[in-house]
PDB file of C-alpha atoms in Angstrom:
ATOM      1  CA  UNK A   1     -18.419 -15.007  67.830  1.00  0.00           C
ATOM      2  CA  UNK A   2     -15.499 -14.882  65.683  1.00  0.00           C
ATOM      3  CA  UNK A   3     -15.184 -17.658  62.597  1.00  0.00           C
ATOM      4  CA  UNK A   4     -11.839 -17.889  62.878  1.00  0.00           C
ATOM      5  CA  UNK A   5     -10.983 -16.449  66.226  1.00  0.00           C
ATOM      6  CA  UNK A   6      -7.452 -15.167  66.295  1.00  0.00           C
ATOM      7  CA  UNK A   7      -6.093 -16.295  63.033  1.00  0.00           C
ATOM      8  CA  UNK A   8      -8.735 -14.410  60.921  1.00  0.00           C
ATOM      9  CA  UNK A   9      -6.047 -12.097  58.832  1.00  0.00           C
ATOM     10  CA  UNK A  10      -4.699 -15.342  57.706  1.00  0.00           C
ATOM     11  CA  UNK A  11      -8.156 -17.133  57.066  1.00  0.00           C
ATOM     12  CA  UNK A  12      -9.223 -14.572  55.041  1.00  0.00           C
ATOM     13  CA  UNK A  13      -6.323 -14.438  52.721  1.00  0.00           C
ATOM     14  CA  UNK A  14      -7.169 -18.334  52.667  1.00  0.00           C
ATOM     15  CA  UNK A  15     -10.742 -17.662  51.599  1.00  0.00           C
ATOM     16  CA  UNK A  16      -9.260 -14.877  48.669  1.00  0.00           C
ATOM     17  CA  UNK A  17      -7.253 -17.838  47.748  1.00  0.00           C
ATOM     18  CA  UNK A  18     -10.579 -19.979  47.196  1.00  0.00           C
ATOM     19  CA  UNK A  19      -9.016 -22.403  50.084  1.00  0.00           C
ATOM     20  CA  UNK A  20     -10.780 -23.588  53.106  1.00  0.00           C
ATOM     21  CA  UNK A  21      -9.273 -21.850  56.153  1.00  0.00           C
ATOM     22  CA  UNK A  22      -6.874 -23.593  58.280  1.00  0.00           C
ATOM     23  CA  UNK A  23      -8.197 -22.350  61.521  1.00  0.00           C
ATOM     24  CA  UNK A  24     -11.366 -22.104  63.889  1.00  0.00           C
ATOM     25  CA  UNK A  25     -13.655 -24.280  63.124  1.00  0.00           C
ATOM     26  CA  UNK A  26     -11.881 -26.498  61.256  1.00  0.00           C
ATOM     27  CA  UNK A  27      -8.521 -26.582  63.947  1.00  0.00           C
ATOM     28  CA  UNK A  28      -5.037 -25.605  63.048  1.00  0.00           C
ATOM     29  CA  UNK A  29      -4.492 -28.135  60.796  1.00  0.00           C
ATOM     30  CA  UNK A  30      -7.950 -27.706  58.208  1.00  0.00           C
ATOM     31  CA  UNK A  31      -8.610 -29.159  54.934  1.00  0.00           C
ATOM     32  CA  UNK A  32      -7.890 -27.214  51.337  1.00  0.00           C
ATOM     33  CA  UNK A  33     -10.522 -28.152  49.225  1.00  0.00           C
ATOM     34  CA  UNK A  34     -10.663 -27.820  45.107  1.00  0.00           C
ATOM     35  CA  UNK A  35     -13.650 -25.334  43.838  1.00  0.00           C
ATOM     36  CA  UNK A  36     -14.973 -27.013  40.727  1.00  0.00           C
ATOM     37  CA  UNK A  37     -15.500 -23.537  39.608  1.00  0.00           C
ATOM     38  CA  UNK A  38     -11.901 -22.019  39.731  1.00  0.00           C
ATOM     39  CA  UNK A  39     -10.419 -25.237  37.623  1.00  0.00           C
ATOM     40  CA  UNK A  40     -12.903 -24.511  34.936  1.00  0.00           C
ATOM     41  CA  UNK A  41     -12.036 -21.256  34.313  1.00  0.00           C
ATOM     42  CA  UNK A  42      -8.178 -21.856  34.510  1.00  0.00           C
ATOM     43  CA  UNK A  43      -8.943 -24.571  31.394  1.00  0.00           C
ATOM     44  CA  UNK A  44     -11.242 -21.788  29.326  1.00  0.00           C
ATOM     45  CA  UNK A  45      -8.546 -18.950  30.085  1.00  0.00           C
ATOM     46  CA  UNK A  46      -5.711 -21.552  28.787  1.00  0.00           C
ATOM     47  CA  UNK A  47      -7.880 -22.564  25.754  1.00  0.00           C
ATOM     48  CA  UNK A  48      -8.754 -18.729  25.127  1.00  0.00           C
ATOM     49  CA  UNK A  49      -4.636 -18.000  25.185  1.00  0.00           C
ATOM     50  CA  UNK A  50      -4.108 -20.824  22.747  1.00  0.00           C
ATOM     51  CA  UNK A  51      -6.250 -19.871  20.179  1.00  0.00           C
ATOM     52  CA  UNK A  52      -4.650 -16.427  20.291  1.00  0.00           C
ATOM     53  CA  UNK A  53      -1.221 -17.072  19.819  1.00  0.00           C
ATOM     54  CA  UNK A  54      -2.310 -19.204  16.771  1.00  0.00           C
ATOM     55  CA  UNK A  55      -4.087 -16.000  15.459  1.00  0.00           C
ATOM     56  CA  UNK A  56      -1.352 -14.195  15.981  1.00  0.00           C
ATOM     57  CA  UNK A  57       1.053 -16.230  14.100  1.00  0.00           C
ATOM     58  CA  UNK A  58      -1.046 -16.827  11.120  1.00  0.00           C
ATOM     59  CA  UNK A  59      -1.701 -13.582  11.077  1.00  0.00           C
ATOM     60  CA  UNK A  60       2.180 -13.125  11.137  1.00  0.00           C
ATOM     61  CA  UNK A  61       2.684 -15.925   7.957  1.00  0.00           C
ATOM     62  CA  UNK A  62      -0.348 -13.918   6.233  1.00  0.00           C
ATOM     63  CA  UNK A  63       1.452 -10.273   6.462  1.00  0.00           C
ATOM     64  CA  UNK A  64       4.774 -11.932   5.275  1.00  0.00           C
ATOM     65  CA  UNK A  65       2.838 -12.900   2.129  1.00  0.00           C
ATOM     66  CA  UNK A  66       1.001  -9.962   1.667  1.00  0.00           C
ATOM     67  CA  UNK A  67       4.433  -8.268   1.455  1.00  0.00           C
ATOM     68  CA  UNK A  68       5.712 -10.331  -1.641  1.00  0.00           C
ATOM     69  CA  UNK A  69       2.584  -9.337  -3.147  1.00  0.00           C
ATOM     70  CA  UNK A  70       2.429  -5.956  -2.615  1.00  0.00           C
ATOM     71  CA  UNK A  71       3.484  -4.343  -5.472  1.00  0.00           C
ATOM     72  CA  UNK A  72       0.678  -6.461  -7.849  1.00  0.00           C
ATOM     73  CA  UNK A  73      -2.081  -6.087  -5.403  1.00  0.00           C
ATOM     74  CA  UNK A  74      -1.807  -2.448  -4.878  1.00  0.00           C
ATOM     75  CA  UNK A  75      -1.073  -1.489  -9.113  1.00  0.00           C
ATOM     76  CA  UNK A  76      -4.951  -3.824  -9.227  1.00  0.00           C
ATOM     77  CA  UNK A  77      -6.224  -1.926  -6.837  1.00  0.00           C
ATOM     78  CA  UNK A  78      -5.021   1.815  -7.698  1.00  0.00           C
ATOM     79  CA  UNK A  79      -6.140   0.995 -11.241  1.00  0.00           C
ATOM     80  CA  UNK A  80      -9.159  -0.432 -10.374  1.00  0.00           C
ATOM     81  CA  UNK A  81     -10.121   2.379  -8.147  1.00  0.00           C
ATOM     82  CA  UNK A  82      -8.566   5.592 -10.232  1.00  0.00           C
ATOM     83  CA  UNK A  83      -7.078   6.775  -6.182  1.00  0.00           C
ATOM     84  CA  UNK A  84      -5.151   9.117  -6.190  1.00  0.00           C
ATOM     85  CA  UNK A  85      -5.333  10.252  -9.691  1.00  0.00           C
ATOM     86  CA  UNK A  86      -4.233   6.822 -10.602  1.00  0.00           C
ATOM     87  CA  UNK A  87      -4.406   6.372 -14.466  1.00  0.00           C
ATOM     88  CA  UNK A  88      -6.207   3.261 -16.285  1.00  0.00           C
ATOM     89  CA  UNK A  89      -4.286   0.516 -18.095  1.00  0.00           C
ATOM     90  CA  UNK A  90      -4.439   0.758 -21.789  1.00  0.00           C
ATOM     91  CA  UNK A  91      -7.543  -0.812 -23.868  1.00  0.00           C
ATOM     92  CA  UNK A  92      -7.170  -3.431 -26.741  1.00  0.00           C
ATOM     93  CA  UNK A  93      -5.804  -2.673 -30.101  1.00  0.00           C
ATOM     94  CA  UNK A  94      -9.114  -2.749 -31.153  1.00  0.00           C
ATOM     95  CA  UNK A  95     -10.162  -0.119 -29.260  1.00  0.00           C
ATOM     96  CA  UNK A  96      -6.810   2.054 -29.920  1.00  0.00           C
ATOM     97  CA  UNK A  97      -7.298   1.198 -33.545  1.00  0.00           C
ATOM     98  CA  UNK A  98     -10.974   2.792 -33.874  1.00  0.00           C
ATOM     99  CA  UNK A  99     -10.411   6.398 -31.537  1.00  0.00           C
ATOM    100  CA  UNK A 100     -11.816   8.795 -33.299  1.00  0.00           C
ATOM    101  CA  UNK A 101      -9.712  12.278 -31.866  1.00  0.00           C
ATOM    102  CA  UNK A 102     -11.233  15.166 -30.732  1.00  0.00           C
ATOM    103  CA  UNK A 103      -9.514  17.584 -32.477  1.00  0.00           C
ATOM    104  CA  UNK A 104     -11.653  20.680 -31.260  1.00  0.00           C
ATOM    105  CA  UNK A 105     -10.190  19.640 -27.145  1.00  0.00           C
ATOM    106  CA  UNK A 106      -6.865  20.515 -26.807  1.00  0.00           C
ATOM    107  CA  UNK A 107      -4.957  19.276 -23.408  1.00  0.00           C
ATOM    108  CA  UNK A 108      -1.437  20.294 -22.388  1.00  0.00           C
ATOM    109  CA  UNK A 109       0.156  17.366 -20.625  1.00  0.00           C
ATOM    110  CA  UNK A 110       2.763  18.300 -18.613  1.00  0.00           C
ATOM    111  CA  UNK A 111       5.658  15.529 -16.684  1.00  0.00           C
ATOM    112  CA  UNK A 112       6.909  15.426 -13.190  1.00  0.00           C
ATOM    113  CA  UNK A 113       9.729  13.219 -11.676  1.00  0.00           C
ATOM    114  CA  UNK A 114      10.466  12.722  -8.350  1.00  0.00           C
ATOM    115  CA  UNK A 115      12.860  10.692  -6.335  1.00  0.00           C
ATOM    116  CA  UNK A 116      12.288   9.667  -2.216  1.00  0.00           C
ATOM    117  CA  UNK A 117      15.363  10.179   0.033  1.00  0.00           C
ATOM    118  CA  UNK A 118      15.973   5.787  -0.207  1.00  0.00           C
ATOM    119  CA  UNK A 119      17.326   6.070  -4.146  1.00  0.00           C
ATOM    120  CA  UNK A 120      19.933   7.782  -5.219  1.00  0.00           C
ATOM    121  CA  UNK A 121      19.484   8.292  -8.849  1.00  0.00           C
ATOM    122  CA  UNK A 122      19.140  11.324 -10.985  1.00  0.00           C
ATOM    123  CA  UNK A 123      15.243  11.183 -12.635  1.00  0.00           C
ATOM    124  CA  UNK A 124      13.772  13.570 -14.941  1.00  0.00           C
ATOM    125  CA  UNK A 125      11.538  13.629 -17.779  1.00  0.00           C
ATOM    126  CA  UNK A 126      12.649  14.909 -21.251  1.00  0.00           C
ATOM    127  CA  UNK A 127      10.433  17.179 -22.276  1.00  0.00           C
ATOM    128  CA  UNK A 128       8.219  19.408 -20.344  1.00  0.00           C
ATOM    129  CA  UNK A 129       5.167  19.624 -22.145  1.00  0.00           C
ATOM    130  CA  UNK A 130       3.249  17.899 -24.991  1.00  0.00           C
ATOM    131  CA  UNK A 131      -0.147  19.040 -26.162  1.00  0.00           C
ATOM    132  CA  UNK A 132      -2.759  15.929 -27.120  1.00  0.00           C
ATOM    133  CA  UNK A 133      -6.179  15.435 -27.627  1.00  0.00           C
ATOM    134  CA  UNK A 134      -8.674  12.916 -26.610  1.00  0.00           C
ATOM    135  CA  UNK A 135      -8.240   9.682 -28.522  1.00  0.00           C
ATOM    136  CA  UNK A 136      -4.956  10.225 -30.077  1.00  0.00           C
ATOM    137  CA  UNK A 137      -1.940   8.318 -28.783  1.00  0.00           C
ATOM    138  CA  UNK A 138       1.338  10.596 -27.453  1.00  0.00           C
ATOM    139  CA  UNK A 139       5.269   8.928 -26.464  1.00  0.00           C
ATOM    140  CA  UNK A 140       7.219  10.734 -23.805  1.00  0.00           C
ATOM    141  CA  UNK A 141      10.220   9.952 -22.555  1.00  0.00           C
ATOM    142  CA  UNK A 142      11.707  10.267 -18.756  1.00  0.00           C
ATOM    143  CA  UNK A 143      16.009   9.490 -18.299  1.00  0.00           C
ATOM    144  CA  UNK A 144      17.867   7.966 -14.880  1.00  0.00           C
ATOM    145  CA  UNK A 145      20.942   7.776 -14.166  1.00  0.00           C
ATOM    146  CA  UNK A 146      22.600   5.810 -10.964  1.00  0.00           C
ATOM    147  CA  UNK A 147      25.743   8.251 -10.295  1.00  0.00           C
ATOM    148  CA  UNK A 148      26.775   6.144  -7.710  1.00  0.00           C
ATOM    149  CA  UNK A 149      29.625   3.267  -7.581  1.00  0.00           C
ATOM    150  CA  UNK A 150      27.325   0.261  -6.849  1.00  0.00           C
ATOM    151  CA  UNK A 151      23.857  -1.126  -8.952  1.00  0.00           C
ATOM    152  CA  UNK A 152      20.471   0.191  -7.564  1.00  0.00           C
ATOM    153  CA  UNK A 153      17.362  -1.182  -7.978  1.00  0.00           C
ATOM    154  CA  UNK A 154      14.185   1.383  -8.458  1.00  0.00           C
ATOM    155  CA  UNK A 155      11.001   1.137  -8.543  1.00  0.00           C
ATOM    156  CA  UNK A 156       8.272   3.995  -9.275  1.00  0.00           C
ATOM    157  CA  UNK A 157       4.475   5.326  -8.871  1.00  0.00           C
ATOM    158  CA  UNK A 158       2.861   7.886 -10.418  1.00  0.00           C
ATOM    159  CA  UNK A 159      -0.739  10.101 -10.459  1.00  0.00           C
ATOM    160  CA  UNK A 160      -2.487  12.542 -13.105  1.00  0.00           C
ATOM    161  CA  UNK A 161      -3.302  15.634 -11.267  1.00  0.00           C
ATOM    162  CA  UNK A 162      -6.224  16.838 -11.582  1.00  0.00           C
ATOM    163  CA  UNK A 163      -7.056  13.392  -9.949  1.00  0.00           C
ATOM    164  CA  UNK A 164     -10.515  13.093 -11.477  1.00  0.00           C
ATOM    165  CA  UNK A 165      -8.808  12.984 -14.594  1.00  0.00           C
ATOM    166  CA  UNK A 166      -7.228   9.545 -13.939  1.00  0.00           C
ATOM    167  CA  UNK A 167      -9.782   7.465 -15.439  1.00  0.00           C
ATOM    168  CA  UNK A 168      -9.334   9.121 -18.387  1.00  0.00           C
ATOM    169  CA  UNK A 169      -5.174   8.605 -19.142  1.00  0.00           C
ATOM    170  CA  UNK A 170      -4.371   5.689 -20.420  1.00  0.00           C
ATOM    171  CA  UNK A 171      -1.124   4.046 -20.284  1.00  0.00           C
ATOM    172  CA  UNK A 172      -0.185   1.242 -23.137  1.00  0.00           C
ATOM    173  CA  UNK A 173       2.641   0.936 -21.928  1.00  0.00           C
ATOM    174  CA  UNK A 174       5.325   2.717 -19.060  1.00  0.00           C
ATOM    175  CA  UNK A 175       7.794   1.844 -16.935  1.00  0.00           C
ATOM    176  CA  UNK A 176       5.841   1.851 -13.226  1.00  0.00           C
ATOM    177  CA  UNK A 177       5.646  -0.719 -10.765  1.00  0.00           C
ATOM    178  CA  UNK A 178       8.182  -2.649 -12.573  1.00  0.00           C
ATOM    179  CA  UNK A 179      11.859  -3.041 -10.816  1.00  0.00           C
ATOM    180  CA  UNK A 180      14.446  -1.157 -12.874  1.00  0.00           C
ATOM    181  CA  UNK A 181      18.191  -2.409 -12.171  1.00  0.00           C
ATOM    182  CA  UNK A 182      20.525   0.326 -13.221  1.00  0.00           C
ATOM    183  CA  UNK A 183      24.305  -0.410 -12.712  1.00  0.00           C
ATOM    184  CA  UNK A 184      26.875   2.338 -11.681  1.00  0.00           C
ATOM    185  CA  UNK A 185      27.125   5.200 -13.911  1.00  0.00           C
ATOM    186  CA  UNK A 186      24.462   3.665 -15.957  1.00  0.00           C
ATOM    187  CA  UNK A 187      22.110   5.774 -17.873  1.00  0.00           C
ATOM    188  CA  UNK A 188      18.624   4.921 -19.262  1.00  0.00           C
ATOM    189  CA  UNK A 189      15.669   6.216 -21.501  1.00  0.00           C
ATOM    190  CA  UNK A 190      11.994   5.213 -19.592  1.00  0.00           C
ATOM    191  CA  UNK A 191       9.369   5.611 -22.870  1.00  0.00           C
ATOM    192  CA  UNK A 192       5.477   6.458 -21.745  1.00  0.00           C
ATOM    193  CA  UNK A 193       3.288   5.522 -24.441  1.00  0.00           C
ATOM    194  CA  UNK A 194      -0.010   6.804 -23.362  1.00  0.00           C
ATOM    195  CA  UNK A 195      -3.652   8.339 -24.804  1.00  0.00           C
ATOM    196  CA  UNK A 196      -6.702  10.095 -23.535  1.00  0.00           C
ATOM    197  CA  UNK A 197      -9.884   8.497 -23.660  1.00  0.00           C
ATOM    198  CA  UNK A 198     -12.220  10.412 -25.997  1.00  0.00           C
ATOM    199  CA  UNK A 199     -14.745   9.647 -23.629  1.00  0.00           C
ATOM    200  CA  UNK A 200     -13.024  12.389 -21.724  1.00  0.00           C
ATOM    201  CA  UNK A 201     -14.106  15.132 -23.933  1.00  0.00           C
ATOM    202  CA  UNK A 202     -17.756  14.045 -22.968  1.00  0.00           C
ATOM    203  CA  UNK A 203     -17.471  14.150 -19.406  1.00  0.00           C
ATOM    204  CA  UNK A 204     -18.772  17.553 -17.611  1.00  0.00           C
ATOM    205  CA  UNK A 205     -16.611  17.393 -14.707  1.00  0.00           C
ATOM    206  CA  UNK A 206     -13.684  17.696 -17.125  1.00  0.00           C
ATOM    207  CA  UNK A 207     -15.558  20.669 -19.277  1.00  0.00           C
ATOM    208  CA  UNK A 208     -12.607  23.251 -17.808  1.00  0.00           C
ATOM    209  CA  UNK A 209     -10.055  20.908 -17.692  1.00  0.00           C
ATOM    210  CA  UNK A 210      -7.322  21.452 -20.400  1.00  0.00           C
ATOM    211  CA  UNK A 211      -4.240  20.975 -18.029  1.00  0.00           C
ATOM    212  CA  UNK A 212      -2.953  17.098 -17.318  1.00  0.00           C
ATOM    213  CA  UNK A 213       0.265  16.547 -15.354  1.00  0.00           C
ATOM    214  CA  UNK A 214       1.989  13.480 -15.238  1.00  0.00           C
ATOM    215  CA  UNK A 215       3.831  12.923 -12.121  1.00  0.00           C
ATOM    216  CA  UNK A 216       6.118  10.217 -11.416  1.00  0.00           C
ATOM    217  CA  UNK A 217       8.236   9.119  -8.526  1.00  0.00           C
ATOM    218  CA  UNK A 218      11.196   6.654  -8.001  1.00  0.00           C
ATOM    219  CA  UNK A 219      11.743   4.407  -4.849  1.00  0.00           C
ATOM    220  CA  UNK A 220      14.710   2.062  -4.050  1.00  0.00           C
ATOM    221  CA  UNK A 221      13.406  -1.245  -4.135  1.00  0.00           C
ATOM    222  CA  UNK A 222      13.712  -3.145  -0.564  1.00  0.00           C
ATOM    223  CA  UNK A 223      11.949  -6.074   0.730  1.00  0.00           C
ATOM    224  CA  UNK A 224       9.213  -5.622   2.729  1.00  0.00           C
ATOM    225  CA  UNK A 225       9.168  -1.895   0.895  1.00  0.00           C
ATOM    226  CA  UNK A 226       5.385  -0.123   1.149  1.00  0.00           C
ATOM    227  CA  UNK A 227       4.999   1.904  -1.624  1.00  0.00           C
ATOM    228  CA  UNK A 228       2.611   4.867  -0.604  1.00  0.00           C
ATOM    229  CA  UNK A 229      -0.523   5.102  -2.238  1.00  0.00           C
ATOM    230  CA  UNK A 230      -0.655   8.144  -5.157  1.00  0.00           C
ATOM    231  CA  UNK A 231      -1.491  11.474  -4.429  1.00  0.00           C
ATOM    232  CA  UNK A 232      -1.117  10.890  -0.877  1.00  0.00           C
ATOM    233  CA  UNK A 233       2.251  11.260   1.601  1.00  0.00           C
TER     234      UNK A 233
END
């Protein structure tokens, strides 16, 4: 015997639909009923799609912030690290004061400049090679120019290749990670005031090392810019 008799196509959509069916036993007319079950679920699926969309938009608030801070969380974290070839900050005068060279390890330093397709500036460093040794202090000099008819703002990153020897180089003080606003036709000298750590000249990995370049390159500066992380495209 049939539940539902003739109607059963349309019963059993009811019964999909978690509805009593309104046919067979129950005559044409039937009764719906509410499954306990079903109403909980829509409330926990509703509650579950709340809390998402409020991750999601603090997680939106949290990436604009992140991007203001960029630039100072990832020069902490490059120097912190050494990635990429990414050279250490200089020490205290102290510690600049009492170097004692190492005259017997002599290391050619040569400079690199670069510019991404964003900037439009001419970037180059003015001289090609210097020769230093560890714990003696060196000044180098890169120029820009904006050739254009309207101010640009840069903004650069650089590496030491052979990467290792990061740790080692030393800036006191440089022009990265620091907007530079160069008005049209304007022309600028970029000092690099840098050492090597004598500690270098102790360090076995670096026993065959006597080559150090200096690479730098220039971005425009945007909002919202990512700078890429050295040594890497």
């Amino acid at each position: 015997m049939a539940l539902c008799g003739p109607g059963w196509a349309r019963c059993a959509r009811g019964l999909r639909l978690g509805a009593l069916p309104r046919c067979g036993l129950w005559g044409t007319r039937g009764v719906r009923s509410s499954n306990p079950f079903t109403r909980q679920q829509e409330e926990e699926w509703r509650r579950r799609n709340r809390s998402a969309v409020g991750y999601i938009a603090a997680a939106a608030v949290g990436m604009v912030g992140l991007s203001y801070a960029a630039v100072p969380l990832y020069r902490l974290y490059c120097q912190a690290t050494g990635l990429g070839g990414t050279t250490g900050e200089g020490s205290s005068t102290e510690r600049i004061e009492s170097m004692e060279p190492v005259r017997d390890r002599v290391i050619r330093v040569t400079f690199n400049a670069d510019v991404h397709s964003s900037i439009q500036w001419n970037f180059k460093p003015q001289q090609r090679e210097i020769y230093v040794v560890p714990g003696e202090t060196a000044l180098a000099f890169y120029k820009a120019k904006n050739p254009t008819d309207k101010p640009i703002i840069g903004i650069s990153t650089y590496n030491v290749i052979p990467f290792e020897a990061g740790q080692y180089f030393n800036k006191i003080q440089c022009f990265c990670f620091e907007e530079q606003r160069l008005n049209p036709q304007e022309e600028v000298d970029m000092p690099v005031f840098f050492y090597i750590d004598p500690d270098f000249a102790e360090d076995p990995k670096m026993a065959k090392v006597d080559l150090i370049t200096l690479s730098y390159t220039f971005f425009e500066a945007k909002e919202g810019q990512k700078l890429p992380l050295p040594g890497y495209q």
